[in-house]
Amino acid sequence: MMQMLYLSGAGIYEGKLKEVNNTYRARIFGSIPGVTTAYPAEPIDVRPLAAAKPDVVFISDPWHNFWDPCDTYPDCPSLYEGIEDLADAGGTAIVIESGDSQFYYEETLRLLSHIPRSGVAIRSETHRFRFESRNRPIFYLPHGTYKEMQHLPLEKNHDVLFSGSEHPDSYPVRARIATALRSTENNFNVDWLPHPSDSPHDVIGLHFWNRASFSRLGVAGTNAYKCLTMRYLELPAAGALAIGDVPSEAPCLEEHLVVVRDGMGPFEIRDAISDALHDPNYFERVRKAQEHVYAHHSFKDHAMRVCKEIEKELL
């Protein structure tokens, strides 16, 4: 059985009430036989942790990101020292997860070039082109559902949940939906929840999934990089239909979305929302969407698949 040490920056972000996905991802990896996890609360030297000589060290998001910037962000040091020494001393294979930060590809490429048995894990297929010329294995480890997300109350207090950023440069489709909600005549009861970095709040993780469950619809939408964002999975998992464009990474979601297509204007988006709200089969759609994201987008399944791929490609 492959022995893996999974290192995550989750401990650094935990308690700041802004980032929970890395924590859940680490816990799920830790439930897989042969995987030991560590998510320290501050930058550390990894060499003592690797004294047991694991076959693989998986390093999740090894640089500061926008949740935990250094004073000179994005020119920050690694959260982990001694990574290269692990491979040099014991021949340990290294997998580096590129994470959500957009700034540290050069640092990742440098490590890959210095460590013979190494690979990179990506959270979006849109990141693949950055690494595919480096002759290293690429492991696709996207967002996924967690069992803690699941809610399905029959009571719905809001028509639409709009959560997170609506900046058009970051989330162009989400911005179009916000315009439709604000600038057209409608009687939608909208629950507006800002991004926690714009207006600090603790409605994340379990609190967010519970809040989403009381809206009939929730706004998703790909980002500027056309990535499959977490909203596409956590909203239906929590019992709300997602509104957004169809992500190229998951075209199977189309039948479970309120689809916003290219060229749709504010009034067309408004009408699509209204049709979904008045659909007599609404709760059946929610049930099927929830079943789909748990059957086909479970993060536990993603993690177990990637562990098998790492063992095959690097050991």
Short mmCIF file of the C-alpha atoms (twelve columns), coordinates in Angstrom:
data_MODEL
# 
_entry.id   MODEL 
# 
loop_
_atom_site.group_PDB 
_atom_site.id 
_atom_site.type_symbol 
_atom_site.label_atom_id 
_atom_site.label_alt_id 
_atom_site.label_comp_id 
_atom_site.label_asym_id 
_atom_site.label_seq_id 
_atom_site.Cartn_x 
_atom_site.Cartn_y 
_atom_site.Cartn_z 
_atom_site.pdbx_PDB_model_num 
ATOM 1   C CA . MET A 1   0.000   0.000  0.000   1 
ATOM 2   C CA . MET A 2   1.318   3.413  -0.950  1 
ATOM 3   C CA . GLN A 3   2.228   5.597  2.037   1 
ATOM 4   C CA . MET A 4   1.474   9.273  1.466   1 
ATOM 5   C CA . LEU A 5   2.101   12.352 3.598   1 
ATOM 6   C CA . TYR A 6   -0.510  14.983 2.672   1 
ATOM 7   C CA . LEU A 7   0.480   18.527 3.659   1 
ATOM 8   C CA . SER A 8   -2.085  21.302 3.513   1 
ATOM 9   C CA . GLY A 9   -2.095  25.013 4.223   1 
ATOM 10  C CA . ALA A 10  -5.560  24.532 5.706   1 
ATOM 11  C CA . GLY A 11  -4.291  25.052 9.232   1 
ATOM 12  C CA . ILE A 12  -2.983  28.468 8.271   1 
ATOM 13  C CA . TYR A 13  -6.337  29.552 6.843   1 
ATOM 14  C CA . GLU A 14  -8.479  27.849 9.484   1 
ATOM 15  C CA . GLY A 15  -9.823  30.290 12.041  1 
ATOM 16  C CA . LYS A 16  -9.794  33.186 9.610   1 
ATOM 17  C CA . LEU A 17  -13.311 32.208 8.522   1 
ATOM 18  C CA . LYS A 18  -12.548 32.673 4.860   1 
ATOM 19  C CA . GLU A 19  -11.266 29.330 3.548   1 
ATOM 20  C CA . VAL A 20  -12.692 25.925 4.401   1 
ATOM 21  C CA . ASN A 21  -12.250 23.823 1.264   1 
ATOM 22  C CA . ASN A 22  -8.603  23.011 1.954   1 
ATOM 23  C CA . THR A 23  -9.627  21.763 5.404   1 
ATOM 24  C CA . TYR A 24  -12.284 19.431 4.016   1 
ATOM 25  C CA . ARG A 25  -9.966  18.214 1.267   1 
ATOM 26  C CA . ALA A 26  -7.258  17.391 3.817   1 
ATOM 27  C CA . ARG A 27  -9.690  15.542 6.082   1 
ATOM 28  C CA . ILE A 28  -10.996 13.465 3.186   1 
ATOM 29  C CA . PHE A 29  -7.492  12.527 2.048   1 
ATOM 30  C CA . GLY A 30  -6.727  11.573 5.656   1 
ATOM 31  C CA . SER A 31  -9.567  9.043  5.606   1 
ATOM 32  C CA . ILE A 32  -7.897  7.087  2.785   1 
ATOM 33  C CA . PRO A 33  -5.804  4.088  3.950   1 
ATOM 34  C CA . GLY A 34  -2.090  4.825  3.799   1 
ATOM 35  C CA . VAL A 35  -2.492  8.623  3.885   1 
ATOM 36  C CA . THR A 36  -1.261  10.702 6.828   1 
ATOM 37  C CA . THR A 37  -2.217  14.370 6.935   1 
ATOM 38  C CA . ALA A 38  -0.647  17.436 8.472   1 
ATOM 39  C CA . TYR A 39  -1.948  20.966 8.249   1 
ATOM 40  C CA . PRO A 40  0.164   23.110 10.553  1 
ATOM 41  C CA . ALA A 41  -0.875  26.554 11.696  1 
ATOM 42  C CA . GLU A 42  2.245   28.290 10.386  1 
ATOM 43  C CA . PRO A 43  4.979   27.773 7.772   1 
ATOM 44  C CA . ILE A 44  7.186   24.825 8.690   1 
ATOM 45  C CA . ASP A 45  10.179  22.720 7.710   1 
ATOM 46  C CA . VAL A 46  8.726   19.525 6.235   1 
ATOM 47  C CA . ARG A 47  11.791  17.336 6.787   1 
ATOM 48  C CA . PRO A 48  10.928  16.276 10.369  1 
ATOM 49  C CA . LEU A 49  7.381   15.399 9.271   1 
ATOM 50  C CA . ALA A 50  8.773   13.140 6.573   1 
ATOM 51  C CA . ALA A 51  11.054  11.189 8.922   1 
ATOM 52  C CA . ALA A 52  8.887   8.102  8.385   1 
ATOM 53  C CA . LYS A 53  9.993   8.150  4.718   1 
ATOM 54  C CA . PRO A 54  6.628   8.075  2.954   1 
ATOM 55  C CA . ASP A 55  6.510   6.998  -0.670  1 
ATOM 56  C CA . VAL A 56  4.896   10.289 -1.677  1 
ATOM 57  C CA . VAL A 57  4.592   13.757 -0.200  1 
ATOM 58  C CA . PHE A 58  1.541   15.598 -1.544  1 
ATOM 59  C CA . ILE A 59  1.814   19.343 -0.996  1 
ATOM 60  C CA . SER A 60  -1.456  21.221 -1.276  1 
ATOM 61  C CA . ASP A 61  -1.255  24.924 -2.160  1 
ATOM 62  C CA . PRO A 62  2.329   25.419 -0.915  1 
ATOM 63  C CA . TRP A 63  2.425   29.207 -1.283  1 
ATOM 64  C CA . HIS A 64  0.568   32.034 0.391   1 
ATOM 65  C CA . ASN A 65  -2.630  32.940 -1.420  1 
ATOM 66  C CA . PHE A 66  -5.062  35.807 -1.179  1 
ATOM 67  C CA . TRP A 67  -6.583  34.350 1.996   1 
ATOM 68  C CA . ASP A 68  -3.237  34.540 3.783   1 
ATOM 69  C CA . PRO A 69  -0.980  37.026 2.005   1 
ATOM 70  C CA . CYS A 70  2.517   37.904 3.132   1 
ATOM 71  C CA . ASP A 71  3.536   41.557 3.325   1 
ATOM 72  C CA . THR A 72  4.960   41.429 -0.203  1 
ATOM 73  C CA . TYR A 73  2.230   39.253 -1.791  1 
ATOM 74  C CA . PRO A 74  2.394   37.777 -4.383  1 
ATOM 75  C CA . ASP A 75  6.182   37.569 -3.836  1 
ATOM 76  C CA . CYS A 76  5.866   35.269 -0.834  1 
ATOM 77  C CA . PRO A 77  8.064   32.428 0.401   1 
ATOM 78  C CA . SER A 78  6.873   28.844 0.381   1 
ATOM 79  C CA . LEU A 79  4.846   27.670 3.369   1 
ATOM 80  C CA . TYR A 80  7.154   24.638 3.519   1 
ATOM 81  C CA . GLU A 81  10.932  24.420 3.700   1 
ATOM 82  C CA . GLY A 82  12.969  21.381 2.771   1 
ATOM 83  C CA . ILE A 83  10.800  20.092 -0.071  1 
ATOM 84  C CA . GLU A 84  13.728  19.563 -2.431  1 
ATOM 85  C CA . ASP A 85  15.759  17.895 0.319   1 
ATOM 86  C CA . LEU A 86  13.082  15.236 0.775   1 
ATOM 87  C CA . ALA A 87  13.459  14.058 -2.787  1 
ATOM 88  C CA . ASP A 88  17.265  14.376 -2.793  1 
ATOM 89  C CA . ALA A 89  17.775  12.433 0.426   1 
ATOM 90  C CA . GLY A 90  15.329  9.575  0.207   1 
ATOM 91  C CA . GLY A 91  13.995  9.479  -3.310  1 
ATOM 92  C CA . THR A 92  10.550  10.449 -2.127  1 
ATOM 93  C CA . ALA A 93  8.121   11.319 -4.912  1 
ATOM 94  C CA . ILE A 94  6.585   14.791 -4.672  1 
ATOM 95  C CA . VAL A 95  3.194   15.977 -5.944  1 
ATOM 96  C CA . ILE A 96  2.552   19.709 -5.844  1 
ATOM 97  C CA . GLU A 97  -1.025  20.948 -6.026  1 
ATOM 98  C CA . SER A 98  -1.250  24.221 -7.906  1 
ATOM 99  C CA . GLY A 99  -4.192  25.299 -5.765  1 
ATOM 100 C CA . ASP A 100 -6.322  28.355 -6.364  1 
ATOM 101 C CA . SER A 101 -3.579  30.962 -6.489  1 
ATOM 102 C CA . GLN A 102 -2.788  32.321 -9.948  1 
ATOM 103 C CA . PHE A 103 0.664   33.655 -9.052  1 
ATOM 104 C CA . TYR A 104 3.001   30.762 -8.307  1 
ATOM 105 C CA . TYR A 105 3.273   28.720 -11.477 1 
ATOM 106 C CA . GLU A 106 6.930   29.638 -11.938 1 
ATOM 107 C CA . GLU A 107 7.750   28.399 -8.430  1 
ATOM 108 C CA . THR A 108 5.861   25.157 -9.096  1 
ATOM 109 C CA . LEU A 109 7.720   24.689 -12.379 1 
ATOM 110 C CA . ARG A 110 11.035  25.273 -10.631 1 
ATOM 111 C CA . LEU A 111 10.320  22.543 -8.090  1 
ATOM 112 C CA . LEU A 112 9.141   20.149 -10.779 1 
ATOM 113 C CA . SER A 113 12.356  20.684 -12.714 1 
ATOM 114 C CA . HIS A 114 14.533  19.965 -9.652  1 
ATOM 115 C CA . ILE A 115 12.705  16.864 -8.409  1 
ATOM 116 C CA . PRO A 116 12.989  13.859 -10.753 1 
ATOM 117 C CA . ARG A 117 9.968   11.926 -9.471  1 
ATOM 118 C CA . SER A 118 7.392   14.653 -9.256  1 
ATOM 119 C CA . GLY A 119 4.016   15.623 -10.602 1 
ATOM 120 C CA . VAL A 120 1.449   18.376 -10.322 1 
ATOM 121 C CA . ALA A 121 -2.187  18.268 -9.251  1 
ATOM 122 C CA . ILE A 122 -4.515  20.824 -10.825 1 
ATOM 123 C CA . ARG A 123 -7.956  21.954 -9.666  1 
ATOM 124 C CA . SER A 124 -9.071  23.002 -13.139 1 
ATOM 125 C CA . GLU A 125 -8.400  21.713 -16.642 1 
ATOM 126 C CA . THR A 126 -7.746  25.332 -17.621 1 
ATOM 127 C CA . HIS A 127 -4.453  25.062 -15.678 1 
ATOM 128 C CA . ARG A 128 -3.209  22.048 -17.647 1 
ATOM 129 C CA . PHE A 129 -1.538  24.004 -20.450 1 
ATOM 130 C CA . ARG A 130 0.862   25.597 -17.963 1 
ATOM 131 C CA . PHE A 131 2.411   22.256 -17.065 1 
ATOM 132 C CA . GLU A 132 1.877   19.829 -19.928 1 
ATOM 133 C CA . SER A 133 5.181   20.663 -21.673 1 
ATOM 134 C CA . ARG A 134 7.230   19.815 -18.552 1 
ATOM 135 C CA . ASN A 135 7.198   16.040 -19.005 1 
ATOM 136 C CA . ARG A 136 5.680   15.456 -15.587 1 
ATOM 137 C CA . PRO A 137 2.428   13.639 -14.711 1 
ATOM 138 C CA . ILE A 138 -0.597  15.907 -14.253 1 
ATOM 139 C CA . PHE A 139 -3.321  14.786 -11.862 1 
ATOM 140 C CA . TYR A 140 -6.772  16.344 -12.186 1 
ATOM 141 C CA . LEU A 141 -8.188  16.974 -8.706  1 
ATOM 142 C CA . PRO A 142 -11.174 19.318 -9.101  1 
ATOM 143 C CA . HIS A 143 -13.666 20.603 -6.583  1 
ATOM 144 C CA . GLY A 144 -16.099 18.007 -5.305  1 
ATOM 145 C CA . THR A 145 -18.972 17.431 -2.925  1 
ATOM 146 C CA . TYR A 146 -18.603 16.667 0.775   1 
ATOM 147 C CA . LYS A 147 -21.209 14.770 2.777   1 
ATOM 148 C CA . GLU A 148 -21.513 17.760 5.131   1 
ATOM 149 C CA . MET A 149 -23.059 19.820 2.331   1 
ATOM 150 C CA . GLN A 150 -26.251 17.800 2.109   1 
ATOM 151 C CA . HIS A 151 -29.451 19.611 3.071   1 
ATOM 152 C CA . LEU A 152 -32.928 19.387 1.614   1 
ATOM 153 C CA . PRO A 153 -35.475 21.348 3.671   1 
ATOM 154 C CA . LEU A 154 -38.895 21.755 2.141   1 
ATOM 155 C CA . GLU A 155 -39.173 25.291 3.484   1 
ATOM 156 C CA . LYS A 156 -37.733 27.941 1.155   1 
ATOM 157 C CA . ASN A 157 -37.413 31.500 2.447   1 
ATOM 158 C CA . HIS A 158 -35.797 33.073 -0.624  1 
ATOM 159 C CA . ASP A 159 -36.099 32.733 -4.375  1 
ATOM 160 C CA . VAL A 160 -32.438 33.337 -5.183  1 
ATOM 161 C CA . LEU A 161 -29.200 33.284 -3.217  1 
ATOM 162 C CA . PHE A 162 -26.510 35.549 -4.671  1 
ATOM 163 C CA . SER A 163 -23.262 34.931 -2.827  1 
ATOM 164 C CA . GLY A 164 -19.707 36.016 -3.473  1 
ATOM 165 C CA . SER A 165 -18.061 38.425 -5.882  1 
ATOM 166 C CA . GLU A 166 -19.917 39.963 -8.802  1 
ATOM 167 C CA . HIS A 167 -16.890 41.717 -10.280 1 
ATOM 168 C CA . PRO A 168 -17.175 41.305 -14.073 1 
ATOM 169 C CA . ASP A 169 -13.435 40.780 -14.573 1 
ATOM 170 C CA . SER A 170 -13.421 37.875 -12.111 1 
ATOM 171 C CA . TYR A 171 -16.891 36.378 -12.587 1 
ATOM 172 C CA . PRO A 172 -18.392 37.699 -15.843 1 
ATOM 173 C CA . VAL A 173 -21.467 35.446 -15.891 1 
ATOM 174 C CA . ARG A 174 -22.205 36.071 -12.229 1 
ATOM 175 C CA . ALA A 175 -22.007 39.812 -12.933 1 
ATOM 176 C CA . ARG A 176 -24.564 39.433 -15.741 1 
ATOM 177 C CA . ILE A 177 -26.917 37.609 -13.394 1 
ATOM 178 C CA . ALA A 178 -26.508 40.351 -10.769 1 
ATOM 179 C CA . THR A 179 -27.416 42.931 -13.396 1 
ATOM 180 C CA . ALA A 180 -30.534 40.948 -14.322 1 
ATOM 181 C CA . LEU A 181 -31.603 40.723 -10.688 1 
ATOM 182 C CA . ARG A 182 -31.032 44.417 -10.007 1 
ATOM 183 C CA . SER A 183 -31.975 46.189 -13.242 1 
ATOM 184 C CA . THR A 184 -35.098 44.374 -14.423 1 
ATOM 185 C CA . GLU A 185 -38.584 44.614 -13.035 1 
ATOM 186 C CA . ASN A 186 -39.151 41.494 -10.968 1 
ATOM 187 C CA . ASN A 187 -40.488 40.412 -7.611  1 
ATOM 188 C CA . PHE A 188 -37.708 37.969 -6.732  1 
ATOM 189 C CA . ASN A 189 -36.878 37.635 -3.060  1 
ATOM 190 C CA . VAL A 190 -33.060 37.680 -3.248  1 
ATOM 191 C CA . ASP A 191 -30.700 36.788 -0.416  1 
ATOM 192 C CA . TRP A 192 -27.569 38.884 -1.052  1 
ATOM 193 C CA . LEU A 193 -24.425 37.562 0.634   1 
ATOM 194 C CA . PRO A 194 -21.173 39.424 -0.193  1 
ATOM 195 C CA . HIS A 195 -17.796 37.781 -0.561  1 
ATOM 196 C CA . PRO A 196 -16.188 37.526 2.908   1 
ATOM 197 C CA . SER A 197 -13.109 39.412 1.718   1 
ATOM 198 C CA . ASP A 198 -15.359 42.327 0.637   1 
ATOM 199 C CA . SER A 199 -17.523 42.352 3.751   1 
ATOM 200 C CA . PRO A 200 -16.260 40.054 6.535   1 
ATOM 201 C CA . HIS A 201 -18.692 37.401 7.751   1 
ATOM 202 C CA . ASP A 202 -18.614 33.803 8.932   1 
ATOM 203 C CA . VAL A 203 -21.267 32.357 6.586   1 
ATOM 204 C CA . ILE A 204 -18.923 29.758 5.114   1 
ATOM 205 C CA . GLY A 205 -18.776 25.990 5.139   1 
ATOM 206 C CA . LEU A 206 -21.629 24.445 7.091   1 
ATOM 207 C CA . HIS A 207 -23.171 27.868 7.705   1 
ATOM 208 C CA . PHE A 208 -23.184 28.628 3.982   1 
ATOM 209 C CA . TRP A 209 -24.614 25.245 2.979   1 
ATOM 210 C CA . ASN A 210 -27.407 25.623 5.500   1 
ATOM 211 C CA . ARG A 211 -28.176 29.123 4.260   1 
ATOM 212 C CA . ALA A 212 -28.173 27.967 0.623   1 
ATOM 213 C CA . SER A 213 -30.701 25.266 1.447   1 
ATOM 214 C CA . PHE A 214 -33.361 27.897 2.176   1 
ATOM 215 C CA . SER A 215 -33.203 29.412 -1.328  1 
ATOM 216 C CA . ARG A 216 -34.841 27.840 -4.343  1 
ATOM 217 C CA . LEU A 217 -32.030 28.907 -6.672  1 
ATOM 218 C CA . GLY A 218 -28.397 29.911 -6.153  1 
ATOM 219 C CA . VAL A 219 -26.027 31.790 -8.458  1 
ATOM 220 C CA . ALA A 220 -22.968 29.862 -9.663  1 
ATOM 221 C CA . GLY A 221 -21.163 30.882 -12.885 1 
ATOM 222 C CA . THR A 222 -17.649 30.106 -14.096 1 
ATOM 223 C CA . ASN A 223 -14.843 32.524 -13.347 1 
ATOM 224 C CA . ALA A 224 -12.663 34.467 -15.783 1 
ATOM 225 C CA . TYR A 225 -10.639 31.296 -16.424 1 
ATOM 226 C CA . LYS A 226 -13.813 29.329 -17.232 1 
ATOM 227 C CA . CYS A 227 -13.180 27.039 -14.264 1 
ATOM 228 C CA . LEU A 228 -15.705 24.740 -12.644 1 
ATOM 229 C CA . THR A 229 -16.317 26.688 -9.441  1 
ATOM 230 C CA . MET A 230 -17.435 25.193 -6.152  1 
ATOM 231 C CA . ARG A 231 -20.861 26.837 -6.395  1 
ATOM 232 C CA . TYR A 232 -21.905 24.398 -9.160  1 
ATOM 233 C CA . LEU A 233 -21.595 21.527 -6.707  1 
ATOM 234 C CA . GLU A 234 -22.308 22.907 -3.250  1 
ATOM 235 C CA . LEU A 235 -25.578 24.601 -4.250  1 
ATOM 236 C CA . PRO A 236 -27.342 21.468 -5.555  1 
ATOM 237 C CA . ALA A 237 -25.744 19.417 -2.780  1 
ATOM 238 C CA . ALA A 238 -27.358 21.811 -0.309  1 
ATOM 239 C CA . GLY A 239 -30.741 21.640 -2.043  1 
ATOM 240 C CA . ALA A 240 -30.809 24.668 -4.373  1 
ATOM 241 C CA . LEU A 241 -30.729 24.673 -8.168  1 
ATOM 242 C CA . ALA A 242 -27.660 26.459 -9.551  1 
ATOM 243 C CA . ILE A 243 -27.859 29.296 -12.096 1 
ATOM 244 C CA . GLY A 244 -24.955 29.785 -14.486 1 
ATOM 245 C CA . ASP A 245 -23.233 28.982 -17.740 1 
ATOM 246 C CA . VAL A 246 -22.339 25.360 -18.505 1 
ATOM 247 C CA . PRO A 247 -18.743 24.689 -17.367 1 
ATOM 248 C CA . SER A 248 -16.679 22.954 -20.047 1 
ATOM 249 C CA . GLU A 249 -15.188 20.684 -17.391 1 
ATOM 250 C CA . ALA A 250 -18.600 19.336 -16.443 1 
ATOM 251 C CA . PRO A 251 -21.060 19.470 -19.379 1 
ATOM 252 C CA . CYS A 252 -23.071 16.780 -17.580 1 
ATOM 253 C CA . LEU A 253 -24.314 19.519 -15.248 1 
ATOM 254 C CA . GLU A 254 -26.282 21.267 -17.998 1 
ATOM 255 C CA . GLU A 255 -29.546 19.402 -17.417 1 
ATOM 256 C CA . HIS A 256 -29.353 20.258 -13.708 1 
ATOM 257 C CA . LEU A 257 -28.777 24.014 -14.173 1 
ATOM 258 C CA . VAL A 258 -30.796 27.110 -14.867 1 
ATOM 259 C CA . VAL A 259 -28.596 27.840 -17.876 1 
ATOM 260 C CA . VAL A 260 -27.290 31.302 -18.755 1 
ATOM 261 C CA . ARG A 261 -26.033 31.183 -22.329 1 
ATOM 262 C CA . ASP A 262 -23.795 33.563 -24.259 1 
ATOM 263 C CA . GLY A 263 -25.783 36.474 -25.623 1 
ATOM 264 C CA . MET A 264 -28.615 36.309 -23.108 1 
ATOM 265 C CA . GLY A 265 -29.528 39.778 -21.914 1 
ATOM 266 C CA . PRO A 266 -30.830 40.809 -18.478 1 
ATOM 267 C CA . PHE A 267 -34.488 40.252 -19.351 1 
ATOM 268 C CA . GLU A 268 -33.836 36.808 -20.823 1 
ATOM 269 C CA . ILE A 269 -31.901 35.838 -17.710 1 
ATOM 270 C CA . ARG A 270 -34.744 37.172 -15.571 1 
ATOM 271 C CA . ASP A 271 -37.266 35.095 -17.518 1 
ATOM 272 C CA . ALA A 272 -35.149 31.931 -17.179 1 
ATOM 273 C CA . ILE A 273 -35.029 32.462 -13.419 1 
ATOM 274 C CA . SER A 274 -38.786 33.056 -13.287 1 
ATOM 275 C CA . ASP A 275 -39.486 29.900 -15.292 1 
ATOM 276 C CA . ALA A 276 -37.361 27.830 -12.924 1 
ATOM 277 C CA . LEU A 277 -39.037 29.294 -9.857  1 
ATOM 278 C CA . HIS A 278 -42.493 28.448 -11.196 1 
ATOM 279 C CA . ASP A 279 -41.603 25.007 -12.538 1 
ATOM 280 C CA . PRO A 280 -44.124 22.532 -11.013 1 
ATOM 281 C CA . ASN A 281 -41.343 19.923 -11.053 1 
ATOM 282 C CA . TYR A 282 -38.946 22.134 -9.099  1 
ATOM 283 C CA . PHE A 283 -38.403 19.793 -6.145  1 
ATOM 284 C CA . GLU A 284 -37.915 16.827 -8.464  1 
ATOM 285 C CA . ARG A 285 -35.233 18.798 -10.316 1 
ATOM 286 C CA . VAL A 286 -33.528 19.583 -7.031  1 
ATOM 287 C CA . ARG A 287 -33.577 15.923 -6.011  1 
ATOM 288 C CA . LYS A 288 -32.045 14.807 -9.321  1 
ATOM 289 C CA . ALA A 289 -29.410 17.555 -9.229  1 
ATOM 290 C CA . GLN A 290 -28.400 16.600 -5.710  1 
ATOM 291 C CA . GLU A 291 -28.197 12.921 -6.604  1 
ATOM 292 C CA . HIS A 292 -26.090 13.765 -9.653  1 
ATOM 293 C CA . VAL A 293 -23.447 15.855 -7.880  1 
ATOM 294 C CA . TYR A 294 -23.001 13.239 -5.168  1 
ATOM 295 C CA . ALA A 295 -22.835 10.367 -7.665  1 
ATOM 296 C CA . HIS A 296 -20.477 12.009 -10.154 1 
ATOM 297 C CA . HIS A 297 -18.608 14.776 -8.320  1 
ATOM 298 C CA . SER A 298 -17.737 13.342 -4.914  1 
ATOM 299 C CA . PHE A 299 -14.416 14.686 -3.683  1 
ATOM 300 C CA . LYS A 300 -13.735 11.392 -1.884  1 
ATOM 301 C CA . ASP A 301 -13.990 9.632  -5.255  1 
ATOM 302 C CA . HIS A 302 -11.678 12.210 -6.861  1 
ATOM 303 C CA . ALA A 303 -9.128  11.782 -4.067  1 
ATOM 304 C CA . MET A 304 -9.126  7.981  -4.250  1 
ATOM 305 C CA . ARG A 305 -8.746  8.086  -8.045  1 
ATOM 306 C CA . VAL A 306 -5.797  10.474 -7.818  1 
ATOM 307 C CA . CYS A 307 -4.082  8.309  -5.191  1 
ATOM 308 C CA . LYS A 308 -4.264  5.341  -7.579  1 
ATOM 309 C CA . GLU A 309 -2.944  7.475  -10.455 1 
ATOM 310 C CA . ILE A 310 -0.036  8.770  -8.342  1 
ATOM 311 C CA . GLU A 311 0.931   5.234  -7.341  1 
ATOM 312 C CA . LYS A 312 0.848   4.111  -10.953 1 
ATOM 313 C CA . GLU A 313 2.707   7.098  -12.410 1 
ATOM 314 C CA . LEU A 314 5.347   7.851  -9.771  1 
ATOM 315 C CA . LEU A 315 6.094   4.643  -7.835  1 
# 
